[in-house]
Amino acid sequence: MSATFDEVFALPDGRVLPIGPSAFVLPGFARLSMDDVLPTLSEIARRSPFRHMVTPGGDTMSVAMTNCGRLGWVTDRRGYRYTEDDPDTGAPWPAMPAALSQLARAAAAAAGFTAFEPDACLVNRYLPGNRLSLHQDRNERDFDSPIVSVSLGIPAVFLFGGHKRSDKPLRVPLMHGDVAVWGREDRLRFHGVMPLKENSHPLLGGQRINLTFRKAA
Ligand code: MD6
Ligand code: FE
């Protein structure tokens, strides 16, 4: 019998791995929060269902998205932006659950960014084969705050590039519970996600969920 994820990957041990001057991976940081976090994700998706958004160029994204928090990130033919209401339901995005904002704040602090107060949490759902092409996160008004990115479910290879699209990216494996935090001089680096491989996770099945917390306004 093969080992399960939980046998192979140990509990978080406080490591903070630098992937840039102001960019860090906290291995397993979110693993002990799952009892509080996972039920909030079902409730968010019930109120604002995952959907495949369209880029300004007219491509439908393979990654399915929803949001929670006062502001949610959206894209359509008119561009990328943050909205207070879910365009699909016409209602405000679901509020950010305390379990999520607390996790984001604790991870930011562990990486040396104190007083992070996210107002937006983008929830990305990847299935095998889905990918996210290299991009910069530049739709936020506040580039002084870091971004906190929580990976859940099946593993992915994160591409962490430079300040030019053509800079060769670092390949960073992200497992269930890993949290990436970056800001300051790394805040605008290009990044993306390689196509996911088929896999299965005991809590989340054959999918990867990524939570990206930002201070958008
Ligand atoms: C993802 N993440 O990991 C996609 N952006 O699924 C992002 O695009 C991202 O992880 C900015 C900062 C952290 C991220
Ligand atoms: Fe991004």
CSV table of C-alpha atoms and ligand atoms in Angstrom, one decimal:
chain,number,residue,atom,x,y,z
A,1,MET,CA,0.0,0.0,0.0
A,2,SER,CA,1.3,3.5,-0.8
A,3,ALA,CA,1.7,6.2,1.8
A,4,THR,CA,-0.9,8.9,2.0
A,5,PHE,CA,-0.2,12.6,1.8
A,6,ASP,CA,-0.5,12.9,5.5
A,7,GLU,CA,2.1,10.3,6.1
A,8,VAL,CA,4.5,11.7,3.7
A,9,PHE,CA,4.2,15.4,4.6
A,10,ALA,CA,4.9,16.4,8.1
A,11,LEU,CA,3.2,19.0,10.2
A,12,PRO,CA,4.3,22.6,9.8
A,13,ASP,CA,7.6,23.2,11.6
A,14,GLY,CA,8.0,27.0,11.4
A,15,ARG,CA,10.3,27.0,8.4
A,16,VAL,CA,10.3,30.1,6.2
A,17,LEU,CA,12.0,29.4,2.9
A,18,PRO,CA,13.1,32.4,0.9
A,19,ILE,CA,12.3,32.3,-2.9
A,20,GLY,CA,13.2,36.0,-3.3
A,21,PRO,CA,14.5,39.0,-1.2
A,22,SER,CA,10.9,39.6,0.1
A,23,ALA,CA,9.2,36.4,-1.0
A,24,PHE,CA,8.8,33.3,1.2
A,25,VAL,CA,7.2,29.8,1.3
A,26,LEU,CA,5.9,28.6,4.7
A,27,PRO,CA,5.7,24.8,4.2
A,28,GLY,CA,2.5,23.4,5.7
A,29,PHE,CA,1.6,26.6,7.5
A,30,ALA,CA,-2.1,26.2,6.8
A,31,ARG,CA,-2.4,22.5,7.6
A,32,LEU,CA,-3.6,22.8,11.2
A,33,SER,CA,-6.4,25.2,10.1
A,34,MET,CA,-8.3,22.9,7.8
A,35,ASP,CA,-11.2,22.1,10.2
A,36,ASP,CA,-12.0,25.9,10.3
A,37,VAL,CA,-11.1,26.7,6.7
A,38,LEU,CA,-12.7,24.0,4.6
A,39,PRO,CA,-16.3,24.5,5.7
A,40,THR,CA,-16.0,28.2,4.9
A,41,LEU,CA,-14.9,27.4,1.3
A,42,SER,CA,-18.1,25.3,0.7
A,43,GLU,CA,-20.2,28.2,2.0
A,44,ILE,CA,-18.5,30.7,-0.2
A,45,ALA,CA,-18.9,28.5,-3.3
A,46,ARG,CA,-22.6,28.0,-2.4
A,47,ARG,CA,-23.2,31.7,-2.3
A,48,SER,CA,-20.9,32.8,-5.2
A,49,PRO,CA,-20.3,29.7,-7.3
A,50,PHE,CA,-17.1,29.0,-9.1
A,51,ARG,CA,-17.1,30.2,-12.7
A,52,HIS,CA,-14.7,30.4,-15.7
A,53,MET,CA,-14.1,34.1,-16.3
A,54,VAL,CA,-13.2,35.5,-19.7
A,55,THR,CA,-10.0,37.6,-20.2
A,56,PRO,CA,-10.0,40.9,-22.0
A,57,GLY,CA,-8.5,39.1,-25.0
A,58,GLY,CA,-11.6,36.8,-25.2
A,59,ASP,CA,-10.1,33.6,-23.8
A,60,THR,CA,-12.0,31.6,-21.2
A,61,MET,CA,-9.8,30.8,-18.2
A,62,SER,CA,-9.2,27.1,-17.4
A,63,VAL,CA,-9.0,27.9,-13.7
A,64,ALA,CA,-12.5,28.4,-12.1
A,65,MET,CA,-12.8,31.4,-9.7
A,66,THR,CA,-14.9,33.0,-7.0
A,67,ASN,CA,-14.1,35.5,-4.2
A,68,CYS,CA,-14.8,36.5,-0.7
A,69,GLY,CA,-14.2,39.7,1.1
A,70,ARG,CA,-15.3,43.3,0.6
A,71,LEU,CA,-13.8,43.2,-2.9
A,72,GLY,CA,-13.5,40.5,-5.5
A,73,TRP,CA,-11.2,40.2,-8.5
A,74,VAL,CA,-13.0,39.8,-11.8
A,75,THR,CA,-12.1,39.7,-15.5
A,76,ASP,CA,-14.3,40.0,-18.6
A,77,ARG,CA,-14.1,41.6,-22.0
A,78,ARG,CA,-13.9,45.0,-20.4
A,79,GLY,CA,-10.8,44.2,-18.4
A,80,TYR,CA,-9.4,43.2,-15.0
A,81,ARG,CA,-10.8,44.9,-11.9
A,82,TYR,CA,-12.1,44.6,-8.4
A,83,THR,CA,-15.9,44.7,-7.7
A,84,GLU,CA,-18.0,44.9,-4.5
A,85,ASP,CA,-20.7,42.7,-6.1
A,86,ASP,CA,-20.5,39.3,-7.7
A,87,PRO,CA,-21.5,40.0,-11.4
A,88,ASP,CA,-23.0,36.5,-11.6
A,89,THR,CA,-25.4,36.9,-8.6
A,90,GLY,CA,-25.7,40.7,-8.3
A,91,ALA,CA,-25.1,40.3,-4.6
A,92,PRO,CA,-22.1,41.4,-2.6
A,93,TRP,CA,-19.3,38.8,-2.5
A,94,PRO,CA,-19.5,36.6,0.6
A,95,ALA,CA,-17.8,38.3,3.6
A,96,MET,CA,-14.3,37.1,4.4
A,97,PRO,CA,-14.6,34.4,7.2
A,98,ALA,CA,-12.6,35.1,10.3
A,99,ALA,CA,-10.8,31.8,9.9
A,100,LEU,CA,-9.5,33.0,6.5
A,101,SER,CA,-8.4,36.5,7.5
A,102,GLN,CA,-6.7,35.2,10.6
A,103,LEU,CA,-4.8,32.6,8.6
A,104,ALA,CA,-3.7,35.2,6.1
A,105,ARG,CA,-2.6,37.7,8.9
A,106,ALA,CA,-0.7,35.0,10.8
A,107,ALA,CA,1.1,33.9,7.6
A,108,ALA,CA,2.0,37.4,6.7
A,109,ALA,CA,3.4,38.0,10.2
A,110,ALA,CA,5.4,34.8,10.1
A,111,ALA,CA,7.0,36.1,6.9
A,112,GLY,CA,7.8,39.5,8.5
A,113,PHE,CA,4.8,41.5,7.2
A,114,THR,CA,3.0,42.9,10.2
A,115,ALA,CA,-0.5,44.4,10.2
A,116,PHE,CA,-1.7,42.8,7.0
A,117,GLU,CA,-5.4,43.5,6.6
A,118,PRO,CA,-6.7,41.8,3.4
A,119,ASP,CA,-10.0,43.1,1.9
A,120,ALA,CA,-10.0,40.6,-1.0
A,121,CYS,CA,-9.6,36.8,-1.2
A,122,LEU,CA,-9.6,35.3,-4.7
A,123,VAL,CA,-10.5,31.6,-4.6
A,124,ASN,CA,-9.0,29.6,-7.6
A,125,ARG,CA,-10.0,26.0,-8.3
A,126,TYR,CA,-7.7,24.0,-10.5
A,127,LEU,CA,-8.4,20.6,-12.1
A,128,PRO,CA,-5.7,18.4,-13.7
A,129,GLY,CA,-4.5,20.1,-16.9
A,130,ASN,CA,-5.5,23.6,-15.7
A,131,ARG,CA,-2.8,26.2,-15.7
A,132,LEU,CA,-2.3,29.9,-15.1
A,133,SER,CA,-0.1,31.8,-17.5
A,134,LEU,CA,2.6,34.2,-16.4
A,135,HIS,CA,1.1,37.4,-15.1
A,136,GLN,CA,1.7,40.3,-12.7
A,137,ASP,CA,-0.8,41.2,-9.9
A,138,ARG,CA,-1.2,44.9,-10.5
A,139,ASN,CA,-4.9,45.6,-10.2
A,140,GLU,CA,-4.6,46.5,-6.5
A,141,ARG,CA,-4.3,50.1,-5.4
A,142,ASP,CA,-2.0,49.1,-2.6
A,143,PHE,CA,1.4,47.7,-3.6
A,144,ASP,CA,2.7,48.2,-0.1
A,145,SER,CA,0.8,45.2,1.3
A,146,PRO,CA,2.1,41.7,0.6
A,147,ILE,CA,0.1,39.0,-1.1
A,148,VAL,CA,-0.6,35.8,0.9
A,149,SER,CA,-1.3,32.7,-1.2
A,150,VAL,CA,-2.6,29.5,0.4
A,151,SER,CA,-2.3,26.2,-1.6
A,152,LEU,CA,-4.8,23.4,-0.8
A,153,GLY,CA,-5.3,19.9,-2.3
A,154,ILE,CA,-3.2,18.4,-5.0
A,155,PRO,CA,0.3,19.8,-5.6
A,156,ALA,CA,1.2,22.3,-8.3
A,157,VAL,CA,4.4,23.8,-9.6
A,158,PHE,CA,4.4,27.5,-9.1
A,159,LEU,CA,6.4,29.6,-11.5
A,160,PHE,CA,8.1,32.6,-9.9
A,161,GLY,CA,9.6,34.8,-12.5
A,162,GLY,CA,11.3,38.2,-12.5
A,163,HIS,CA,10.2,41.7,-13.3
A,164,LYS,CA,10.2,41.0,-17.1
A,165,ARG,CA,8.0,38.4,-18.7
A,166,SER,CA,11.1,36.9,-20.4
A,167,ASP,CA,13.0,36.4,-17.1
A,168,LYS,CA,13.4,32.6,-16.5
A,169,PRO,CA,11.1,31.6,-13.7
A,170,LEU,CA,12.0,29.6,-10.6
A,171,ARG,CA,9.9,26.4,-10.3
A,172,VAL,CA,8.5,26.1,-6.8
A,173,PRO,CA,6.5,23.0,-5.8
A,174,LEU,CA,3.5,23.9,-3.7
A,175,MET,CA,1.8,21.2,-1.6
A,176,HIS,CA,-1.4,21.1,0.5
A,177,GLY,CA,-1.1,23.7,3.3
A,178,ASP,CA,1.9,25.6,1.9
A,179,VAL,CA,1.6,29.3,2.1
A,180,ALA,CA,3.5,31.7,-0.1
A,181,VAL,CA,3.9,35.3,1.0
A,182,TRP,CA,5.5,38.1,-1.0
A,183,GLY,CA,5.8,41.8,-1.1
A,184,ARG,CA,8.0,44.8,-1.3
A,185,GLU,CA,10.5,44.5,-4.2
A,186,ASP,CA,9.0,41.1,-5.2
A,187,ARG,CA,5.4,42.4,-5.2
A,188,LEU,CA,5.2,42.8,-9.0
A,189,ARG,CA,7.2,39.8,-10.1
A,190,PHE,CA,5.7,37.7,-12.9
A,191,HIS,CA,4.3,34.3,-11.8
A,192,GLY,CA,2.0,31.5,-12.9
A,193,VAL,CA,1.1,27.9,-12.4
A,194,MET,CA,2.2,24.9,-14.6
A,195,PRO,CA,-0.5,22.6,-15.9
A,196,LEU,CA,-1.6,20.4,-12.9
A,197,LYS,CA,-0.9,16.7,-13.0
A,198,GLU,CA,-3.6,14.1,-12.1
A,199,ASN,CA,-3.5,13.4,-8.4
A,200,SER,CA,-5.7,12.9,-5.4
A,201,HIS,CA,-5.8,14.5,-2.0
A,202,PRO,CA,-7.5,12.9,1.0
A,203,LEU,CA,-9.4,16.1,2.0
A,204,LEU,CA,-10.0,17.8,-1.4
A,205,GLY,CA,-10.0,15.0,-3.9
A,206,GLY,CA,-8.6,15.6,-7.4
A,207,GLN,CA,-8.5,19.4,-7.3
A,208,ARG,CA,-6.3,22.2,-6.1
A,209,ILE,CA,-7.7,25.2,-4.3
A,210,ASN,CA,-5.6,28.4,-4.1
A,211,LEU,CA,-6.6,31.3,-1.9
A,212,THR,CA,-4.9,34.6,-2.7
A,213,PHE,CA,-5.4,37.3,-0.1
A,214,ARG,CA,-4.7,40.9,-1.0
A,215,LYS,CA,-5.3,44.4,0.1
A,216,ALA,CA,-6.9,45.7,-3.0
A,217,ALA,CA,-8.2,49.2,-2.0
B,1,MD6,C1,-2.1,30.1,-7.7
B,1,MD6,N1,-1.6,32.4,-7.6
B,1,MD6,O1,-1.2,29.9,-7.0
B,1,MD6,C2,-2.2,31.5,-8.4
B,1,MD6,N2,-0.6,35.8,-7.4
B,1,MD6,O2,-3.0,29.4,-8.0
B,1,MD6,C3,-1.3,33.7,-8.0
B,1,MD6,O3,-1.6,34.1,-9.1
B,1,MD6,C4,-0.7,34.5,-7.1
B,1,MD6,O4,-0.2,32.7,-5.7
B,1,MD6,C5,0.0,36.6,-6.6
B,1,MD6,C6,0.6,36.2,-5.4
B,1,MD6,C7,0.5,34.9,-5.1
B,1,MD6,C8,-0.1,34.0,-5.9
B,2,FE,FE,-1.2,36.2,-9.4
